[in-house]
Amino acid sequence: NIIDTDIYMAIMYRYLYPNLKTKAALYDVKCSKSLIDEVERLGLKQIMNRTGNSYQYRKVAETNVDFGGEYSGHLFFNDRYPGIDDGIYAGLRMCEVVSNQDKTMYELTKGFNTYYKTDELKIQVTDENKFQIIEELKKYLDLKQYKYNALDGVRVTFDDGWGLIRCSNTGPNLTLRFEANKESRLEEIKNELMEEVNRIIGMF
């Protein structure tokens, strides 16, 4: 079975915690609240960063975190490795976690808060208007007095969920992701924000 990268990160932070030199966790705007909840439980400083391999690599160097990553699968070990993303090495480090604990891989994925969530969604736009769409969306969010983080697109935060709309770094697309405590609430958040995004796209 495939393990979402943010759950991999939650497992790894739990395992690494006693030996972390820098008590901080680095993750990108697409990561689940499941990871954020675990980071909060461990008492680590949270460093949410914009999505992108180069942005994460730079932030690892700036903050000197022992470990960090992003939802797309880039994982950076900076404790016994030179702070670069390496899929084979990340797999070996998880083998280390399993070999040092009396738990199966399946058992290690349990014990975290779980939420209803979407996969990563994409809406095709153009490279010329994708940033303008985000700026128009901010006007709607301000009008509704919604809380949002504008670090990379907008990550809109509600008491019971969140939604992310950002510009793809690699093509003429908007990338979206949604998560909530309840399935019905997930649909509400997704439908409201996607409806507004589609309305704005129709303006161009």
Rosetta silent file (secondary structure, phi, psi, omega in degrees, C-alpha in Angstrom):
SEQUENCE: NIIDTDIYMAIMYRYLYPNLKTKAALYDVKCSKSLIDEVERLGLKQIMNRTGNSYQYRKVAETNVDFGGEYSGHLFFNDRYPGIDDGIYAGLRMCEVVSNQDKTMYELTKGFNTYYKTDELKIQVTDENKFQIIEELKKYLDLKQYKYNALDGVRVTFDDGWGLIRCSNTGPNLTLRFEANKESRLEEIKNELMEEVNRIIGMF
SCORE:     score description
SCORE:     0.000 S_00000001
   1 L     0.000  145.670  177.715    0.000    0.000    0.000 S_00000001
   2 L   -79.806  133.720  175.550    1.115    3.545   -0.698 S_00000001
   3 L  -102.857  125.485  176.968    1.785    5.701    2.371 S_00000001
   4 L   -57.789  143.702 -175.881    1.143    9.418    1.919 S_00000001
   5 H   -60.424  -35.954 -179.524    4.340   11.397    2.305 S_00000001
   6 H   -68.479  -27.976  174.361    2.964   13.494    5.164 S_00000001
   7 H   -73.833  -39.799  171.720    2.217   10.286    7.120 S_00000001
   8 H   -52.866  -46.247 -177.887    5.753    9.068    6.365 S_00000001
   9 H   -64.706  -39.521  178.332    6.956   12.397    7.795 S_00000001
  10 H   -62.192  -43.452  177.000    4.794   12.041   10.912 S_00000001
  11 H   -60.590  -44.200 -176.087    6.244    8.566   11.540 S_00000001
  12 H   -68.274  -40.800  178.075    9.761    9.883   10.997 S_00000001
  13 H   -64.048  -38.775  178.091    9.363   12.907   13.294 S_00000001
  14 H   -62.362  -40.931 -178.878    8.017   10.643   16.024 S_00000001
  15 H   -72.359  -43.022 -175.031   11.027    8.349   15.614 S_00000001
  16 H   -77.607  -20.244 -168.747   13.661   11.094   15.304 S_00000001
  17 H   -45.713  -49.013 -176.088   12.277   13.330   18.051 S_00000001
  18 H   -60.236  -25.506 -174.716   14.572   12.235   20.952 S_00000001
  19 H  -112.119   12.663  179.204   17.705   12.954   18.894 S_00000001
  20 L   -68.005  127.791  174.703   16.701   16.078   16.967 S_00000001
  21 L   -77.034  -37.819  177.869   19.345   18.792   17.195 S_00000001
  22 L  -111.384  113.138 -174.776   16.878   21.380   15.896 S_00000001
  23 L   -80.509   69.650 -177.936   13.438   20.963   17.476 S_00000001
  24 E  -147.812  154.921  178.739   11.565   22.016   14.354 S_00000001
  25 E  -125.266  130.163 -179.960    9.557   20.422   11.555 S_00000001
  26 E  -110.123  125.532  178.885    9.650   21.585    7.943 S_00000001
  27 E  -149.624  165.850 -176.787    6.761   20.761    5.609 S_00000001
  28 E  -100.696  173.516 -171.718    5.002   22.336    2.637 S_00000001
  29 L   -66.527  -14.517 -178.404    1.568   23.925    2.256 S_00000001
  30 L   -87.187   -7.138 -174.097    0.041   20.756    0.786 S_00000001
  31 L   -72.743  150.523 -176.301    0.616   18.610    3.883 S_00000001
  32 L   -72.545  156.733  172.738   -2.242   17.188    5.942 S_00000001
  33 H   -66.783  -18.994  174.491   -3.352   18.310    9.383 S_00000001
  34 H   -57.080  -43.049  177.168   -2.514   14.747   10.436 S_00000001
  35 H   -69.807  -44.916 -178.181    1.151   15.757   10.232 S_00000001
  36 H   -60.869  -41.846  177.877    0.579   19.173   11.799 S_00000001
  37 H   -59.260  -42.574 -179.301   -1.254   17.602   14.761 S_00000001
  38 H   -68.039  -40.736  177.013    1.666   15.240   15.384 S_00000001
  39 H   -60.576  -42.790  177.245    4.207   18.063   15.128 S_00000001
  40 H   -63.535  -42.244 -179.594    2.173   20.058   17.663 S_00000001
  41 H   -61.174  -38.161  179.536    1.933   17.035   19.977 S_00000001
  42 H   -76.240  -13.961  179.933    5.716   16.664   19.901 S_00000001
  43 L    78.474   24.806  179.777    6.129   20.370   20.657 S_00000001
  44 L   -84.625  147.050  171.896    8.207   21.074   17.556 S_00000001
  45 E   -65.560  135.451 -178.696    8.438   24.495   15.965 S_00000001
  46 E   -96.027  129.395  175.574    6.420   24.490   12.753 S_00000001
  47 E  -123.241   95.536  175.444    7.966   25.722    9.523 S_00000001
  48 E   -86.395  130.741 -175.149    5.410   25.670    6.718 S_00000001
  49 E  -125.651  163.411  176.611    7.075   26.386    3.406 S_00000001
  50 L   -70.162  156.499 -178.163    5.998   26.856   -0.189 S_00000001
  51 L   -74.304  142.824  176.910    5.913   23.812   -2.441 S_00000001
  52 L   138.698  130.487 -178.757    8.925   23.002   -4.602 S_00000001
  53 H   -52.510  -48.751 -176.246   12.078   20.918   -4.337 S_00000001
  54 H   -66.127  -35.222  178.982   14.400   23.921   -4.590 S_00000001
  55 H   -67.903  -40.124  179.443   12.427   25.894   -1.975 S_00000001
  56 H   -68.371  -43.112 -179.651   12.560   22.998    0.497 S_00000001
  57 H   -58.615  -44.789  179.093   16.258   22.392   -0.145 S_00000001
  58 H   -63.834  -41.489 -177.534   17.018   26.070    0.508 S_00000001
  59 H   -68.810  -34.930  175.253   14.895   26.132    3.676 S_00000001
  60 H   -58.888  -44.623 -179.853   16.645   23.025    5.046 S_00000001
  61 H   -66.921  -39.729 -178.056   19.957   24.864    4.650 S_00000001
  62 H   -67.612  -41.024 -172.259   18.596   28.107    6.166 S_00000001
  63 H   -96.936  -15.957 -178.370   16.985   26.510    9.228 S_00000001
  64 L    59.083   33.363  176.212   19.356   23.554    9.706 S_00000001
  65 L   -66.104  151.385  179.487   16.422   21.229   10.471 S_00000001
  66 L   -73.286  -28.825 -175.238   17.342   17.573   10.879 S_00000001
  67 E  -157.105  143.072  176.309   14.563   16.439    8.556 S_00000001
  68 E  -161.491  169.436 -179.943   11.953   17.995    6.297 S_00000001
  69 E  -172.792 -175.000  177.839    9.877   17.275    3.248 S_00000001
  70 L  -142.375  159.671 -171.469    6.913   18.005    1.054 S_00000001
  71 L   -58.232  -30.828 -176.534    3.737   16.198    0.061 S_00000001
  72 L   -70.302  -11.385  174.586    4.934   15.432   -3.481 S_00000001
  73 L   119.515   -5.010  177.346    7.558   13.052   -2.081 S_00000001
  74 L   -77.095  122.010 -177.838   10.775   15.042   -1.709 S_00000001
  75 E  -125.298  131.406 -172.586   12.313   14.144    1.672 S_00000001
  76 E  -118.916  112.837  174.468   15.439   15.818    3.061 S_00000001
  77 E   -98.966  127.871 -174.986   17.554   14.199    5.783 S_00000001
  78 L  -127.144   19.534  179.826   20.043   16.573    7.352 S_00000001
  79 L   -99.428  -59.090  176.694   21.123   14.568   10.384 S_00000001
  80 L  -116.169   25.225 -176.137   23.340   11.766    9.037 S_00000001
  81 L  -150.464  158.325 -170.082   23.030   12.844    5.412 S_00000001
  82 L   -81.482   28.592  172.074   23.878   16.086    3.558 S_00000001
  83 L    71.838   26.559  176.742   20.362   17.594    3.489 S_00000001
  84 L  -113.514  159.228  179.873   19.427   16.548   -0.040 S_00000001
  85 E   -86.376  132.846 -175.165   16.366   14.607   -1.188 S_00000001
  86 L  -150.588  109.422 -175.062   17.100   10.993   -2.036 S_00000001
  87 H   -63.318  -40.278  179.633   14.308    8.451   -2.473 S_00000001
  88 H   -64.815  -44.226  179.190   16.494    5.380   -1.935 S_00000001
  89 H   -63.286  -40.815  178.500   17.964    6.852    1.244 S_00000001
  90 H   -61.071  -38.795  176.588   14.472    7.777    2.511 S_00000001
  91 H   -64.450  -41.436  178.562   13.396    4.178    1.977 S_00000001
  92 H   -65.363  -36.560  178.216   16.407    2.894    3.889 S_00000001
  93 H   -66.339  -33.850  175.961   15.696    5.252    6.778 S_00000001
  94 H   -70.339  -33.420  173.313   12.175    3.847    7.033 S_00000001
  95 H   -59.898  -37.768  176.354   13.710    0.345    7.090 S_00000001
  96 H   -61.463  -45.052  179.907   15.714    1.599   10.080 S_00000001
  97 H   -59.166  -48.046 -177.650   12.531    2.758   11.820 S_00000001
  98 H   -64.869  -40.671 -176.630   10.823   -0.609   11.296 S_00000001
  99 H   -70.230  -22.746 -177.800   13.882   -2.618   12.367 S_00000001
 100 L   -98.054    3.524  179.168   14.247   -0.671   15.616 S_00000001
 101 L  -132.826  148.488 -179.176   10.613   -0.970   16.718 S_00000001
 102 L   -87.502   54.368 -179.723    8.411   -3.940   17.471 S_00000001
 103 L  -139.888  149.108  173.551    5.731   -2.761   15.053 S_00000001
 104 L   -78.685  166.469  176.499    4.756   -3.547   11.500 S_00000001
 105 H   -59.114  -39.852  178.719    4.714   -0.849    8.838 S_00000001
 106 H   -60.345  -44.283 -179.129    0.919   -0.948    9.012 S_00000001
 107 H   -65.776  -33.954  179.132    0.968   -0.374   12.765 S_00000001
 108 H   -66.032  -26.052 -179.448    3.347    2.560   12.391 S_00000001
 109 L   -80.781   -7.765 -179.044    0.839    4.349   10.152 S_00000001
 110 L   -94.259  169.600  177.883   -1.816    4.232   12.890 S_00000001
 111 L    88.481    7.400  174.759   -2.180    6.466   15.939 S_00000001
 112 L  -108.709  152.581  174.541   -2.389    9.741   14.020 S_00000001
 113 L   -62.358  139.373 -178.942   -5.476   11.928   13.703 S_00000001
 114 L  -116.965  149.556 -177.002   -7.263   11.157   10.458 S_00000001
 115 L  -138.283  160.118  172.199   -9.294   13.442    8.213 S_00000001
 116 E   -81.743  134.055 -174.712  -11.335   13.249    5.035 S_00000001
 117 E  -149.911  159.653  175.113   -9.276   14.624    2.178 S_00000001
 118 L   -96.515  162.709  165.890   -9.022   14.893   -1.570 S_00000001
 119 L   -72.526  177.939  174.783   -6.139   13.896   -3.758 S_00000001
 120 L   -71.560  124.514 -178.093   -4.218   16.685   -5.434 S_00000001
 121 E  -107.144  149.775  179.270   -6.544   18.259   -8.002 S_00000001
 122 E  -129.736  138.412  173.367   -5.532   20.278  -11.047 S_00000001
 123 E  -120.852  124.801 -178.674   -7.413   22.879  -13.073 S_00000001
 124 E   -77.399  128.664  176.336   -5.891   23.890  -16.388 S_00000001
 125 L  -131.503 -141.547  172.897   -5.532   27.646  -16.875 S_00000001
 126 L  -130.317  156.994  176.825   -2.725   29.616  -18.530 S_00000001
 127 L   -63.718  -25.505 -178.312    0.674   30.706  -17.288 S_00000001
 128 L   -74.005  -35.108 -173.481   -0.425   34.277  -18.046 S_00000001
 129 L  -110.076   -3.718 -174.096   -3.528   34.303  -15.815 S_00000001
 130 H   -63.562  -36.072  179.287   -2.875   31.761  -13.058 S_00000001
 131 H   -74.131  -33.373  176.897   -1.362   34.343  -10.702 S_00000001
 132 H   -65.638  -35.997  178.391   -4.145   36.835  -11.465 S_00000001
 133 H   -62.081  -42.519  178.320   -6.715   34.197  -10.519 S_00000001
 134 H   -63.071  -40.682  179.537   -5.100   33.809   -7.097 S_00000001
 135 H   -64.444  -39.163  177.023   -5.143   37.587   -6.586 S_00000001
 136 H   -67.060  -37.297  179.179   -8.854   37.704   -7.439 S_00000001
 137 H   -64.449  -36.156  177.730   -9.507   34.791   -5.088 S_00000001
 138 H   -60.344  -35.723  178.603   -7.853   36.717   -2.243 S_00000001
 139 H   -62.777  -41.638  177.730  -10.448   39.483   -2.726 S_00000001
 140 H   -63.660  -44.511 -178.991  -13.233   36.934   -2.204 S_00000001
 141 H   -65.051  -38.581  176.963  -11.548   35.500    0.899 S_00000001
 142 H   -64.959  -41.402  178.998  -11.055   38.990    2.342 S_00000001
 143 H   -62.034  -39.541  179.600  -14.710   39.807    1.693 S_00000001
 144 H   -81.102   -6.937 -178.072  -15.769   36.621    3.499 S_00000001
 145 L    59.400   39.492  176.029  -13.241   37.360    6.268 S_00000001
 146 L   -83.734  146.504  175.945  -11.727   33.912    5.915 S_00000001
 147 E   -82.977  133.641  177.247   -8.322   33.201    7.438 S_00000001
 148 E  -151.195  154.145  175.682   -5.685   32.231    4.906 S_00000001
 149 E  -103.573  124.035 -176.405   -1.950   31.837    4.458 S_00000001
 150 L  -103.377   24.065 -179.629   -0.685   33.454    1.246 S_00000001
 151 L   -60.408  -39.692 -177.258    2.789   31.927    1.351 S_00000001
 152 L  -150.232   93.717 -168.746    2.126   29.872   -1.795 S_00000001
 153 L    71.126 -136.340  174.993   -1.225   30.596   -3.394 S_00000001
 154 E  -135.959  129.583  170.935   -3.790   30.551   -0.581 S_00000001
 155 E  -110.158  105.957 -174.651   -4.277   27.950    2.144 S_00000001
 156 E   -89.187  125.494 -174.688   -7.670   28.786    3.634 S_00000001
 157 E  -112.052  126.866  173.889   -8.088   27.563    7.214 S_00000001
 158 E  -113.689  168.363  178.708  -11.391   26.811    8.926 S_00000001
 159 L   -63.093  -26.554 -174.243  -11.979   25.402   12.410 S_00000001
 160 L  -122.756   20.115  178.432  -12.901   22.059   10.851 S_00000001
 161 E   168.379 -174.551  179.133  -10.855   21.893    7.664 S_00000001
 162 E  -157.256  160.794  175.875   -8.792   23.683    5.050 S_00000001
 163 E  -140.060  142.361 -179.228   -8.469   24.245    1.331 S_00000001
 164 E  -122.034  129.775  171.730   -5.446   25.054   -0.812 S_00000001
 165 E  -130.282  118.608 -176.547   -5.420   26.761   -4.191 S_00000001
 166 E  -142.188  162.878  177.387   -1.983   27.520   -5.614 S_00000001
 167 E   -84.501  132.536  176.161   -0.227   28.013   -8.926 S_00000001
 168 L   -63.417  142.300  176.365    1.663   25.014  -10.239 S_00000001
 169 L   -80.616  -14.530 -168.587    5.427   25.541  -10.473 S_00000001
 170 L  -117.846   -1.747 -178.460    5.697   23.318  -13.521 S_00000001
 171 L  -170.400  177.450 -178.592    2.809   24.110  -15.862 S_00000001
 172 L   -79.379   66.506 -176.737   -0.303   26.171  -16.706 S_00000001
 173 E  -139.398  155.461  162.269   -2.375   24.754  -13.862 S_00000001
 174 E  -100.001  138.758  177.717   -3.884   25.566  -10.509 S_00000001
 175 E  -109.303  132.110 -175.820   -3.247   22.880   -7.894 S_00000001
 176 E  -129.873  149.299  174.290   -5.924   22.293   -5.252 S_00000001
 177 E  -152.759  144.783 -176.309   -6.275   20.132   -2.168 S_00000001
 178 E  -138.195  150.948 -179.006   -8.973   19.966    0.527 S_00000001
 179 E  -154.994  146.404 -179.860   -9.352   18.346    3.948 S_00000001
 180 E  -158.534  166.329 -179.960  -11.943   18.366    6.750 S_00000001
 181 L   -68.427  -33.688 -177.432  -13.109   16.609    9.909 S_00000001
 182 L  -125.080  151.053 -179.606  -16.240   15.266    8.208 S_00000001
 183 H   -62.773  -39.166  179.836  -16.905   14.079    4.670 S_00000001
 184 H   -65.476  -37.724  179.181  -19.885   16.422    4.324 S_00000001
 185 H   -70.523  -35.689  175.336  -17.764   19.375    5.442 S_00000001
 186 H   -56.820  -45.351 -179.630  -15.032   18.391    2.997 S_00000001
 187 H   -65.449  -37.548  178.571  -17.554   18.641    0.164 S_00000001
 188 H   -62.816  -48.277 -178.943  -18.786   22.027    1.412 S_00000001
 189 H   -63.560  -47.346 -179.098  -15.285   23.513    1.529 S_00000001
 190 H   -61.121  -46.642 -176.115  -14.302   22.028   -1.814 S_00000001
 191 H   -65.910  -41.516 -179.422  -17.505   23.081   -3.569 S_00000001
 192 H   -63.449  -48.977 -175.383  -17.441   26.656   -2.270 S_00000001
 193 H   -72.209  -37.281  178.465  -13.828   27.331   -3.175 S_00000001
 194 H   -69.417  -35.042  177.150  -13.911   25.528   -6.513 S_00000001
 195 H   -63.189  -41.244  178.937  -17.099   27.355   -7.471 S_00000001
 196 H   -68.666  -41.010  178.159  -15.402   30.685   -6.775 S_00000001
 197 H   -60.503  -45.092 -179.885  -12.257   29.639   -8.647 S_00000001
 198 H   -65.701  -34.254  176.512  -14.318   28.617  -11.686 S_00000001
 199 H   -64.353  -43.584 -179.962  -16.228   31.925  -11.549 S_00000001
 200 H   -66.244  -41.472  177.971  -12.949   33.843  -11.559 S_00000001
 201 H   -57.468  -36.266  179.917  -11.549   31.728  -14.406 S_00000001
 202 L   -66.551  -15.201  178.949  -14.624   32.720  -16.425 S_00000001
 203 L   -77.238  -18.314 -173.099  -13.578   36.356  -16.092 S_00000001
 204 L  -102.264    0.000    0.000  -10.440   35.811  -18.197 S_00000001
